[in-house]
Amino acid sequence: MKYYLIVAFTFLSVLSAAAQQVSLQGRVYNPVNNEPIPFANIVVQGLDLGTVSDENGNYQLTDMAPGLYNVRASFVGFKPNTVFEVQVTRARAVQLDFPLEEDASDLAEVVVSSEFSRSEDTPISARKLNTNEIERYPGGNRDISRVIQALPGVASTASFRNDIIIRGGAPNENKFFIDEIEVPVINHFATQGSSGGPLGILNVNLIKNVDVISGAFPANRMNSLSSFFEFELKDGRRDKMFTQLTVGASELTLSNEGPLSEKTTYILSARRSYLQGLFRLLGLPFLPTFHDFTLKTKTRINDKTELTFLGVGAIDEFALNFDLPGEEDEEERDNRLFLLNTLPIQSQWNYATGVKLKRFRSNGFWTYVLSRNMLNNRAFKYQNNDESDPQNLIFDYRSQESENKFRAENSVFGRGYTIKYGVNYEFSRYLIENFDRTVEITEGVPLDVGATALFHSYGAFIQGSKKLVNEKLLLSGGLRMDGSDFGRSASNPLNQLSPRASVSYQLRDQLFWTANAGIYYQRPPYTVLGFRDNDGRLVNQDNDVQFIRSTHFISGIEIQRPEKNRRFTVEGFYKLYANYPTSVRNGVVLANLGADFGVIGNEPVMSDGRGRAYGLEFLAQQRLFNNFYGIAALTLVRSEFTNPNTDGFVPSAWDNRFIVSLTAGKRLKRDWEIGARWRFLGGTPFIPFDLNASSLRSNWDLFNQGLFDFNRINEDRLRSFHQLDLRVDKKYFFDKWNLNWYFDIQNAYNFQAEQQERLVAVRDEQDRPLVDPADPNRYLLRSIRNTAGSILPTVGLIIEF
């Protein structure tokens, strides 16, 4: 009888265990030494539900209803960590790990800890977005470059491009790291020498968090003046395979993750566009095609050693569509002909790959990063797009940028202090093959050159922080130096000493005052460093081109309300620029360029440009609370630079002056969700056309567009721009799979953003330019309206299994 009771009890226990479905699982650990934290408390906010981790730091939470939850982990002697908006489904358990930092304060004292992350190295001007905020952002089209436009200090262009302008800085002043590995290009059809493009290459399904740092840069980051983006990708699942399929309006994306072995996990993504088919149906004059991929593996060699591999890449093709659309009016025809006559045929591919080895010990860890990246850019243009005659070739451009990098960092954590130091080395190769007739105006002869340049760069840093007064006072500072052999001044790292210091004080519970000052350097783009004349001479090396310098001063107040997941910040900033490259040909500082297709900096320059950007930022952030979330950001900013052709400071191309971004969303019953975003940006300056130079037949036959009057840099200004984006999501949760469809409307009220007018030739019935009867050396020209913006509805489908 006893035997049967034991069998029955065991059978019922198995049934009970099988009935309990795991909803959340993961590990609680100390990020300093990677050791598990046993008996930590894991609590789901808003529910009477929680558990504790076992002796290995592992935990499980079972039988949670599908939905979004804020989950908090805590343990005595450690700072609590809250992960917001964790999506729970029935199809699979969510893998959620919690790193808990040790609390150095006296446990006898009561110190209210912050639920919003505050880095010791970057206690100010740092914002974090999680995966759900990125995926559901209205108008973001699942593109991280568009999502961060919700943050203060971030401006964008009114066109369909996603160039990032932070605190009045140029688009090329931003740098991107994925799992601590630098990835120079994160956009399709990127502008060489700058950044940006119409679409990002990163699949947001793979992103766990992104930190946007717009000031107080840590000393272990180099070569940027406006911001650093720190992307953290998810680790692959440790238990079983999981797949996600996303069908959008312009592309198909497949991602997959799971274990490769007991110690190794993977996560990968591949995407293919079918945007070219849609553009052909719409009769647009250009046909873009793109592919991209991402792969990450993580191997836990032992309890103290982790190895991460990352691969990111993209392939882009850009062709012209000469098929005539349906009926079109005169303005539509002129705009189509303008694009066909000015846009080049372009192809581009890039990749970045690297490995990161992390070796833990009791009081810190070593980090070693070895990586390689490459960008190949090709563009050509024939007069009237007639490739039958080689004499019609206007320009043919091909270049390659490749970098091989090594970085070693040691992080030491003590009671109330941290010290980090390290070194880095980089070997770069720049290849250029360039034929260009457009320089005949200034040089008298076409440019025809092909050569390779090699560069060596090196640097070192030290950073430290110390907490005082029961952790209410934080002092941090760092020093780095960088050198490179691209110029005489640049080769001496003592010329690029880069100190920075921060102070943060907790005035009262959840009220912080923080200030920072620092000097930062950025290497000019390879297009500048590798430019050669017809004699093969590195022109800008002879001109002693220098590192660009920016000095930052920042101060701000932050108020946190963790009981309601709220945060308020006010920050003022002042940036001073020096050594900015200035074009010898046209006298414009390169800081004004970068938000268009093509190449920036492939010309002779002098490092004599100066600039300044200053302003005030306001942020109110509501993390998910009572099914509501939102971000309100207001920025007042001025951005000004000197130019050799003008006197004093002149507004830069990024001088928006006034930026507003309001984003809000609400979770409804039955897994519906609605969201909206409204943006307002002040009009930006632009350079007027030189009508006399533009109308010359010799110039127009070569350029097919207006030439700028560089003696009137940014004299005119566009009208302000505003746009409303809406989004609706509906989720369905099944036992083995999930379904999410969304409907996104960009520019819901069809606002037509003013752009600089286009200068076009007056044409006859055969579409030939008409010669000015008063001057046979000139064409008749006229201006046509140029606007950006149309209602863009998008329907997407996401399937997870």
CSV table of C-alpha atoms in Angstrom, one decimal, residues 16 48 55 116 131 141 169 202 224 298 314 453 488 537 635 639 666 675 684 686 692 723 783 798:
chain,number,residue,atom,x,y,z
A,16,SER,CA,1.5,19.6,-11.0
A,48,ASP,CA,1.6,39.5,-5.5
A,55,GLU,CA,22.5,28.8,-4.7
A,116,PHE,CA,17.0,54.7,-13.1
A,131,THR,CA,13.7,46.7,-26.4
A,141,ASN,CA,9.6,51.9,-38.4
A,169,GLY,CA,26.8,68.7,-33.8
A,202,LEU,CA,20.3,46.8,-36.9
A,224,SER,CA,33.6,61.3,-31.1
A,298,LYS,CA,28.6,34.0,-26.5
A,314,ALA,CA,25.0,45.2,-45.1
A,453,ALA,CA,47.2,55.2,-47.8
A,488,ARG,CA,52.7,66.1,-38.0
A,537,ARG,CA,50.3,63.8,-53.0
A,635,THR,CA,15.5,71.5,-26.5
A,639,SER,CA,24.8,76.0,-33.4
A,666,LYS,CA,-1.4,53.4,-23.5
A,675,GLY,CA,0.8,55.3,-29.3
A,684,THR,CA,17.4,75.2,-40.5
A,686,PHE,CA,20.8,76.9,-46.0
A,692,ASN,CA,25.0,83.6,-62.4
A,723,GLN,CA,4.8,65.8,-37.8
A,783,SER,CA,12.9,77.5,-59.3
A,798,ILE,CA,5.5,39.7,-36.3
